[in-house]
Amino acid sequence: MSKGDVGSRLAIALAFGSSAAVMVLELVSLRLVAPYIGLTLETNTAVIGVALAAIATGAALGGRYADAVEPRKTLGPLILIGGALVMLILPIVRWTGESLRGGGTDLVFLVLAVALFVPAALLSAVTPMVTKLRLSTLAQTGTVVGRLSAYATVGGIAGTVLTGFVFVSEVPVSTIVLALGALLVVSGAVLTVVLRGARAAAKPVALAVIGATLTLVAPRPCEVETAYHCARVVADPNRESGRTLYLDQLRHSYVDLDDPTYLEFAYIKNFAAAIDGTWPDNRRLDALHIGGGGLTMPRYLTATRPAGHNKVYEIDGAVVELDKKELGVRTGPELDIAVRDGRLGVRAEATDSDDLIIMDAFSGVSVPWHLTTRELVADVRRVLKPDGLYLVNVIDFGGLDFAKAEIRTLQAEFPHVAVIAREDELAGQAGGNFVLLASDRPIDQQSIAGRLAPGMRVQGELSGFVGDAPVLTDDYAPVDQLLTPYSS
C-alpha cells in the first residue's frame, strides 16, 4: 500500500478530528446524565474513567486491526459507524433516564458508559490506522508516529476548550451531540465512498438516520439546557400560582407568583425564622445572596422588608433569564442580580456592608467546595456588619460528615454558631437540610425557636454533634467524599 492512499493533510485532519470528537463526547456525556443521577466529583471521575478506557482500548485494538486488515477498507466505515452510534446516545440515555427517574441511577450510568465507550473506542482507533497508512518506510516511523500523535493531542485540547468555552454556552447539549454525530457520519461516508465505494457506506448511514429519528421523539428532561444545569419550571397542581424550579433532578426552588411571602420548603421557612427572629419586623436589611435559583428569599425579603437591598450572585445566567421569563422576577432598586461566581462576588464586596449573607448555592446536592472553606467564611465575616448573620443551607445524609465539617469550619471563624434542623436530624438518625447560623453576636435561639415549625429545633451547643470533624480549607475540602464516603 502506498502512502498516497491518505495524504499528509488528510491524515492530520483525521487524527485531529477523531481525538477532538472523543473529548467533545466525554464532556457532553456529563451533561446528559446530570438530570438523572446528578453531577458530583464521583460522576465526573467515572465518566472520565470510561472515556480514558475507551481511548486506550481503541488505540490498542485499532493498531492491532490495522496490521491485520488494510486500514483503507476499515477507516471510513469506522468513523461512519462511530458517528451513527454517537447519534444514538441521546435517545438511549434519555429513555433510560426517564423510565428510571427517581431511582436506578446505577443503571442509567451503566447505559451511558456503554453508549459512550463504544463510539469513543471506535474513534480512538482512527489515529493508529491513519499512522499505518502513512508509514512507507521504517526510517520515518518516529516522525510519522510522533507527528500524528501530536496532532491527535492538539485535537483533544481543541475539542475540550471549544466544548467548555463555546459549545455548551451557545447551544443545547442535544444539538452538540446531533451535530457531532452528523459531522462524523458525513466525514465517514465521504471517506468510505472515496476509499471503498458507495455501497460500503449504505448500512452505517441508515443506522445514523435511525439515531437521528429516535432523537427527535426522545423525551426531553428539561425546558432549558444551561451552561450548568438542565432547568425547567413546573406548575403546582395544588396551588394555582405555585411554581417549582427544577435544576437537573432536584427540586431547587418553589415560588408563589402572587404571594412572595408564601414559603413551601422547610429549609426556606427556617431561613425566614432565623431572619425574623434576629431582627425586628421593621428593621431594614441589606442582604447578599450567594446562589439565586428561583430567588425565593430575595422575593420574600423584598416583600417583608421593602426598604432593604438584596444583591444576588448567581453563576448561571440562563437560570436568571428563566426566572425573569417564567417566575416574574424584576430587578430594581431593591433587587440586584449579578451573573458571577459567588466566591468572587463576596471578595468584591466592601467590608461591613451587609446585615445578612445567605449561602444557598448547590451543584447537585452539595455546596460547591470553594464555597465551604474557612477562607471563604473569613471573607464572609469581613463583609458582614458587626451584628450581621450568616446563613448556610447544607444537605447531608448518612453520617452527616459534611454538615459536621461545615459547622466546624464556621466555628473556626465565628464565635457564635447554631444549626436549625429536625429533632431526628440533630440526633444523627436522619438526613436532610441543615440551616447553619453564624454571627459575631450571640444568636437569639429563643426568639428563633418561637418562629420554627413543629418538629424543628435550633441548637447552639454543637460540640457533641460535631465531634472531631475537620475544618475545611482551600487546601483540604473533600466535600463530595464527605457526602458519599465510599471508603468509610
PDB file of C-alpha atoms in Angstrom, residues 49-244:
ATOM      1  CA  GLY A  49     -12.522   6.936  33.500  1.00  0.00           C
ATOM      2  CA  VAL A  50     -14.858   5.416  30.912  1.00  0.00           C
ATOM      3  CA  ALA A  51     -13.576   7.802  28.244  1.00  0.00           C
ATOM      4  CA  LEU A  52      -9.927   7.048  29.048  1.00  0.00           C
ATOM      5  CA  ALA A  53     -10.638   3.310  28.992  1.00  0.00           C
ATOM      6  CA  ALA A  54     -12.276   3.730  25.578  1.00  0.00           C
ATOM      7  CA  ILE A  55      -9.293   5.707  24.284  1.00  0.00           C
ATOM      8  CA  ALA A  56      -6.860   3.037  25.499  1.00  0.00           C
ATOM      9  CA  THR A  57      -8.959   0.196  24.094  1.00  0.00           C
ATOM     10  CA  GLY A  58      -9.466   1.903  20.744  1.00  0.00           C
ATOM     11  CA  ALA A  59      -5.783   2.735  20.363  1.00  0.00           C
ATOM     12  CA  ALA A  60      -4.711  -0.828  21.170  1.00  0.00           C
ATOM     13  CA  LEU A  61      -7.302  -2.612  19.038  1.00  0.00           C
ATOM     14  CA  GLY A  62      -7.013  -0.073  16.227  1.00  0.00           C
ATOM     15  CA  GLY A  63      -3.291  -0.649  15.987  1.00  0.00           C
ATOM     16  CA  ARG A  64      -3.695  -4.402  16.049  1.00  0.00           C
ATOM     17  CA  TYR A  65      -6.508  -4.362  13.497  1.00  0.00           C
ATOM     18  CA  ALA A  66      -4.503  -2.060  11.225  1.00  0.00           C
ATOM     19  CA  ASP A  67      -1.836  -4.784  10.989  1.00  0.00           C
ATOM     20  CA  ALA A  68      -4.417  -7.484  10.202  1.00  0.00           C
ATOM     21  CA  VAL A  69      -6.676  -5.689   7.683  1.00  0.00           C
ATOM     22  CA  GLU A  70      -5.887  -2.929   5.226  1.00  0.00           C
ATOM     23  CA  PRO A  71      -6.876   0.348   7.005  1.00  0.00           C
ATOM     24  CA  ARG A  72      -8.073   1.678   3.660  1.00  0.00           C
ATOM     25  CA  LYS A  73     -11.005  -0.748   3.926  1.00  0.00           C
ATOM     26  CA  THR A  74     -11.924  -0.012   7.530  1.00  0.00           C
ATOM     27  CA  LEU A  75     -11.076   3.642   8.153  1.00  0.00           C
ATOM     28  CA  GLY A  76     -14.151   5.209   6.546  1.00  0.00           C
ATOM     29  CA  PRO A  77     -16.707   2.755   7.989  1.00  0.00           C
ATOM     30  CA  LEU A  78     -15.041   3.123  11.413  1.00  0.00           C
ATOM     31  CA  ILE A  79     -15.735   6.874  11.506  1.00  0.00           C
ATOM     32  CA  LEU A  80     -19.158   6.421   9.913  1.00  0.00           C
ATOM     33  CA  ILE A  81     -20.320   3.807  12.423  1.00  0.00           C
ATOM     34  CA  GLY A  82     -18.825   5.816  15.297  1.00  0.00           C
ATOM     35  CA  GLY A  83     -20.868   8.830  14.205  1.00  0.00           C
ATOM     36  CA  ALA A  84     -24.030   6.745  13.902  1.00  0.00           C
ATOM     37  CA  LEU A  85     -23.550   5.416  17.440  1.00  0.00           C
ATOM     38  CA  VAL A  86     -22.977   8.957  18.737  1.00  0.00           C
ATOM     39  CA  MET A  87     -26.400   9.904  17.390  1.00  0.00           C
ATOM     40  CA  LEU A  88     -27.926   7.002  19.306  1.00  0.00           C
ATOM     41  CA  ILE A  89     -26.501   8.095  22.682  1.00  0.00           C
ATOM     42  CA  LEU A  90     -29.038  10.847  23.268  1.00  0.00           C
ATOM     43  CA  PRO A  91     -32.255   8.798  22.844  1.00  0.00           C
ATOM     44  CA  ILE A  92     -30.785   5.797  24.710  1.00  0.00           C
ATOM     45  CA  VAL A  93     -29.771   7.819  27.771  1.00  0.00           C
ATOM     46  CA  ARG A  94     -32.949   9.907  27.818  1.00  0.00           C
ATOM     47  CA  TRP A  95     -35.326   6.972  27.506  1.00  0.00           C
ATOM     48  CA  THR A  96     -33.447   5.042  30.186  1.00  0.00           C
ATOM     49  CA  GLY A  97     -33.249   8.059  32.475  1.00  0.00           C
ATOM     50  CA  GLU A  98     -36.925   8.999  32.131  1.00  0.00           C
ATOM     51  CA  SER A  99     -38.079   5.417  32.701  1.00  0.00           C
ATOM     52  CA  LEU A 100     -35.984   5.216  35.878  1.00  0.00           C
ATOM     53  CA  ARG A 101     -36.445   8.796  37.111  1.00  0.00           C
ATOM     54  CA  GLY A 102     -36.239   8.843  40.890  1.00  0.00           C
ATOM     55  CA  GLY A 103     -34.263   5.588  41.052  1.00  0.00           C
ATOM     56  CA  GLY A 104     -31.955   3.227  39.206  1.00  0.00           C
ATOM     57  CA  THR A 105     -29.082   5.699  38.931  1.00  0.00           C
ATOM     58  CA  ASP A 106     -26.543   2.891  38.638  1.00  0.00           C
ATOM     59  CA  LEU A 107     -28.359   1.506  35.606  1.00  0.00           C
ATOM     60  CA  VAL A 108     -28.558   4.954  33.984  1.00  0.00           C
ATOM     61  CA  PHE A 109     -24.808   5.367  34.350  1.00  0.00           C
ATOM     62  CA  LEU A 110     -24.155   1.844  33.069  1.00  0.00           C
ATOM     63  CA  VAL A 111     -26.196   2.601  29.956  1.00  0.00           C
ATOM     64  CA  LEU A 112     -24.272   5.825  29.412  1.00  0.00           C
ATOM     65  CA  ALA A 113     -20.945   4.052  29.966  1.00  0.00           C
ATOM     66  CA  VAL A 114     -21.708   1.500  27.251  1.00  0.00           C
ATOM     67  CA  ALA A 115     -23.158   4.131  24.895  1.00  0.00           C
ATOM     68  CA  LEU A 116     -20.072   6.339  25.378  1.00  0.00           C
ATOM     69  CA  PHE A 117     -17.446   3.605  25.384  1.00  0.00           C
ATOM     70  CA  VAL A 118     -18.214   2.050  22.009  1.00  0.00           C
ATOM     71  CA  PRO A 119     -18.133   5.155  19.760  1.00  0.00           C
ATOM     72  CA  ALA A 120     -15.220   6.651  21.733  1.00  0.00           C
ATOM     73  CA  ALA A 121     -13.222   3.431  21.244  1.00  0.00           C
ATOM     74  CA  LEU A 122     -14.013   3.367  17.524  1.00  0.00           C
ATOM     75  CA  LEU A 123     -12.921   6.973  17.080  1.00  0.00           C
ATOM     76  CA  SER A 124      -9.756   6.350  19.125  1.00  0.00           C
ATOM     77  CA  ALA A 125      -8.811   3.618  16.671  1.00  0.00           C
ATOM     78  CA  VAL A 126      -8.564   6.168  13.852  1.00  0.00           C
ATOM     79  CA  THR A 127      -5.106   7.533  14.719  1.00  0.00           C
ATOM     80  CA  PRO A 128      -3.246   4.178  14.714  1.00  0.00           C
ATOM     81  CA  MET A 129      -4.941   3.231  11.444  1.00  0.00           C
ATOM     82  CA  VAL A 130      -4.014   6.526   9.822  1.00  0.00           C
ATOM     83  CA  THR A 131      -0.475   6.095  11.134  1.00  0.00           C
ATOM     84  CA  LYS A 132      -0.285   2.684   9.467  1.00  0.00           C
ATOM     85  CA  LEU A 133      -1.359   4.204   6.160  1.00  0.00           C
ATOM     86  CA  ARG A 134       1.269   6.922   6.365  1.00  0.00           C
ATOM     87  CA  LEU A 135       4.182   4.600   7.113  1.00  0.00           C
ATOM     88  CA  SER A 136       6.119   3.818   3.950  1.00  0.00           C
ATOM     89  CA  THR A 137       9.499   3.078   5.492  1.00  0.00           C
ATOM     90  CA  LEU A 138      10.832   2.268   8.941  1.00  0.00           C
ATOM     91  CA  ALA A 139      13.188   5.220   8.651  1.00  0.00           C
ATOM     92  CA  GLN A 140      10.176   7.549   9.056  1.00  0.00           C
ATOM     93  CA  THR A 141       8.453   5.717  11.911  1.00  0.00           C
ATOM     94  CA  GLY A 142       9.405   8.161  14.660  1.00  0.00           C
ATOM     95  CA  THR A 143       8.499  11.205  12.604  1.00  0.00           C
ATOM     96  CA  VAL A 144       5.127   9.882  11.429  1.00  0.00           C
ATOM     97  CA  VAL A 145       4.039   8.452  14.781  1.00  0.00           C
ATOM     98  CA  GLY A 146       5.190  11.495  16.721  1.00  0.00           C
ATOM     99  CA  ARG A 147       3.594  13.973  14.330  1.00  0.00           C
ATOM    100  CA  LEU A 148       0.208  12.270  14.202  1.00  0.00           C
ATOM    101  CA  SER A 149       0.204  11.700  17.970  1.00  0.00           C
ATOM    102  CA  ALA A 150       0.932  15.394  18.478  1.00  0.00           C
ATOM    103  CA  TYR A 151      -1.912  16.473  16.194  1.00  0.00           C
ATOM    104  CA  ALA A 152      -4.266  13.997  17.898  1.00  0.00           C
ATOM    105  CA  THR A 153      -3.380  15.548  21.254  1.00  0.00           C
ATOM    106  CA  VAL A 154      -3.920  19.062  19.886  1.00  0.00           C
ATOM    107  CA  GLY A 155      -7.292  17.880  18.581  1.00  0.00           C
ATOM    108  CA  GLY A 156      -8.220  16.649  22.038  1.00  0.00           C
ATOM    109  CA  ILE A 157      -7.263  20.011  23.510  1.00  0.00           C
ATOM    110  CA  ALA A 158      -9.285  21.846  20.873  1.00  0.00           C
ATOM    111  CA  GLY A 159     -12.349  19.673  21.499  1.00  0.00           C
ATOM    112  CA  THR A 160     -12.096  20.236  25.239  1.00  0.00           C
ATOM    113  CA  VAL A 161     -11.633  24.006  25.037  1.00  0.00           C
ATOM    114  CA  LEU A 162     -14.299  24.588  22.395  1.00  0.00           C
ATOM    115  CA  THR A 163     -16.849  22.472  24.263  1.00  0.00           C
ATOM    116  CA  GLY A 164     -16.193  24.075  27.648  1.00  0.00           C
ATOM    117  CA  PHE A 165     -15.935  27.675  26.486  1.00  0.00           C
ATOM    118  CA  VAL A 166     -18.098  27.841  23.374  1.00  0.00           C
ATOM    119  CA  PHE A 167     -20.372  24.931  22.514  1.00  0.00           C
ATOM    120  CA  VAL A 168     -22.084  24.348  25.880  1.00  0.00           C
ATOM    121  CA  SER A 169     -22.633  28.068  26.457  1.00  0.00           C
ATOM    122  CA  GLU A 170     -24.065  28.696  22.991  1.00  0.00           C
ATOM    123  CA  VAL A 171     -26.153  25.668  22.007  1.00  0.00           C
ATOM    124  CA  PRO A 172     -28.117  22.896  23.763  1.00  0.00           C
ATOM    125  CA  VAL A 173     -26.311  19.667  24.584  1.00  0.00           C
ATOM    126  CA  SER A 174     -28.698  17.749  22.336  1.00  0.00           C
ATOM    127  CA  THR A 175     -27.670  19.928  19.399  1.00  0.00           C
ATOM    128  CA  ILE A 176     -23.975  19.332  20.157  1.00  0.00           C
ATOM    129  CA  VAL A 177     -24.462  15.558  20.162  1.00  0.00           C
ATOM    130  CA  LEU A 178     -26.501  15.533  16.958  1.00  0.00           C
ATOM    131  CA  ALA A 179     -24.136  17.916  15.169  1.00  0.00           C
ATOM    132  CA  LEU A 180     -21.109  15.868  16.220  1.00  0.00           C
ATOM    133  CA  GLY A 181     -22.741  12.640  15.104  1.00  0.00           C
ATOM    134  CA  ALA A 182     -23.824  14.153  11.783  1.00  0.00           C
ATOM    135  CA  LEU A 183     -20.340  15.557  11.109  1.00  0.00           C
ATOM    136  CA  LEU A 184     -18.759  12.174  11.787  1.00  0.00           C
ATOM    137  CA  VAL A 185     -21.315  10.387   9.614  1.00  0.00           C
ATOM    138  CA  VAL A 186     -20.771  12.739   6.681  1.00  0.00           C
ATOM    139  CA  SER A 187     -16.986  12.579   7.041  1.00  0.00           C
ATOM    140  CA  GLY A 188     -17.011   8.803   7.356  1.00  0.00           C
ATOM    141  CA  ALA A 189     -19.385   8.418   4.419  1.00  0.00           C
ATOM    142  CA  VAL A 190     -17.259  10.578   2.137  1.00  0.00           C
ATOM    143  CA  LEU A 191     -14.104   8.739   3.174  1.00  0.00           C
ATOM    144  CA  THR A 192     -15.793   5.373   2.668  1.00  0.00           C
ATOM    145  CA  VAL A 193     -17.027   6.308  -0.799  1.00  0.00           C
ATOM    146  CA  VAL A 194     -13.587   7.604  -1.809  1.00  0.00           C
ATOM    147  CA  LEU A 195     -11.678   4.581  -0.496  1.00  0.00           C
ATOM    148  CA  ARG A 196     -14.194   1.762  -0.968  1.00  0.00           C
ATOM    149  CA  GLY A 197     -17.216   2.892  -2.959  1.00  0.00           C
ATOM    150  CA  ALA A 198     -20.793   3.970  -2.226  1.00  0.00           C
ATOM    151  CA  ARG A 199     -22.211   0.548  -1.337  1.00  0.00           C
ATOM    152  CA  ALA A 200     -19.957   0.221   1.708  1.00  0.00           C
ATOM    153  CA  ALA A 201     -21.487   3.373   3.249  1.00  0.00           C
ATOM    154  CA  ALA A 202     -25.168   2.408   2.905  1.00  0.00           C
ATOM    155  CA  LYS A 203     -25.779   0.451   6.142  1.00  0.00           C
ATOM    156  CA  PRO A 204     -23.910   2.798   8.536  1.00  0.00           C
ATOM    157  CA  VAL A 205     -25.732   5.794   7.037  1.00  0.00           C
ATOM    158  CA  ALA A 206     -29.055   4.023   7.643  1.00  0.00           C
ATOM    159  CA  LEU A 207     -28.040   3.497  11.288  1.00  0.00           C
ATOM    160  CA  ALA A 208     -27.292   7.210  11.616  1.00  0.00           C
ATOM    161  CA  VAL A 209     -30.707   8.107  10.170  1.00  0.00           C
ATOM    162  CA  ILE A 210     -32.358   5.832  12.743  1.00  0.00           C
ATOM    163  CA  GLY A 211     -30.416   7.529  15.533  1.00  0.00           C
ATOM    164  CA  ALA A 212     -31.427  10.999  14.378  1.00  0.00           C
ATOM    165  CA  THR A 213     -35.072   9.936  14.103  1.00  0.00           C
ATOM    166  CA  LEU A 214     -35.118   8.438  17.591  1.00  0.00           C
ATOM    167  CA  THR A 215     -33.587  11.617  18.995  1.00  0.00           C
ATOM    168  CA  LEU A 216     -36.446  13.690  17.607  1.00  0.00           C
ATOM    169  CA  VAL A 217     -39.015  11.616  19.509  1.00  0.00           C
ATOM    170  CA  ALA A 218     -36.971  11.020  22.679  1.00  0.00           C
ATOM    171  CA  PRO A 219     -38.276  12.645  25.875  1.00  0.00           C
ATOM    172  CA  ARG A 220     -36.731  15.976  26.856  1.00  0.00           C
ATOM    173  CA  PRO A 221     -35.784  16.156  30.549  1.00  0.00           C
ATOM    174  CA  CYS A 222     -35.703  19.936  30.753  1.00  0.00           C
ATOM    175  CA  GLU A 223     -37.111  23.174  29.456  1.00  0.00           C
ATOM    176  CA  VAL A 224     -33.772  24.947  29.173  1.00  0.00           C
ATOM    177  CA  GLU A 225     -30.280  23.496  28.854  1.00  0.00           C
ATOM    178  CA  THR A 226     -27.972  25.980  30.533  1.00  0.00           C
ATOM    179  CA  ALA A 227     -24.198  26.038  30.836  1.00  0.00           C
ATOM    180  CA  TYR A 228     -24.523  24.373  34.254  1.00  0.00           C
ATOM    181  CA  HIS A 229     -27.926  22.737  34.570  1.00  0.00           C
ATOM    182  CA  CYS A 230     -30.887  21.122  32.921  1.00  0.00           C
ATOM    183  CA  ALA A 231     -33.619  23.524  34.082  1.00  0.00           C
ATOM    184  CA  ARG A 232     -37.389  23.502  33.972  1.00  0.00           C
ATOM    185  CA  VAL A 233     -40.287  25.215  35.755  1.00  0.00           C
ATOM    186  CA  VAL A 234     -43.277  23.080  36.760  1.00  0.00           C
ATOM    187  CA  ALA A 235     -46.669  24.390  37.852  1.00  0.00           C
ATOM    188  CA  ASP A 236     -48.036  23.200  41.198  1.00  0.00           C
ATOM    189  CA  PRO A 237     -51.285  21.290  40.541  1.00  0.00           C
ATOM    190  CA  ASN A 238     -52.459  22.061  44.087  1.00  0.00           C
ATOM    191  CA  ARG A 239     -51.707  25.789  44.075  1.00  0.00           C
ATOM    192  CA  GLU A 240     -52.631  27.829  41.023  1.00  0.00           C
ATOM    193  CA  SER A 241     -49.858  30.399  41.417  1.00  0.00           C
ATOM    194  CA  GLY A 242     -47.220  27.949  42.705  1.00  0.00           C
ATOM    195  CA  ARG A 243     -44.177  27.130  40.600  1.00  0.00           C
ATOM    196  CA  THR A 244     -41.252  24.760  41.211  1.00  0.00           C
TER     197      THR A 244
END
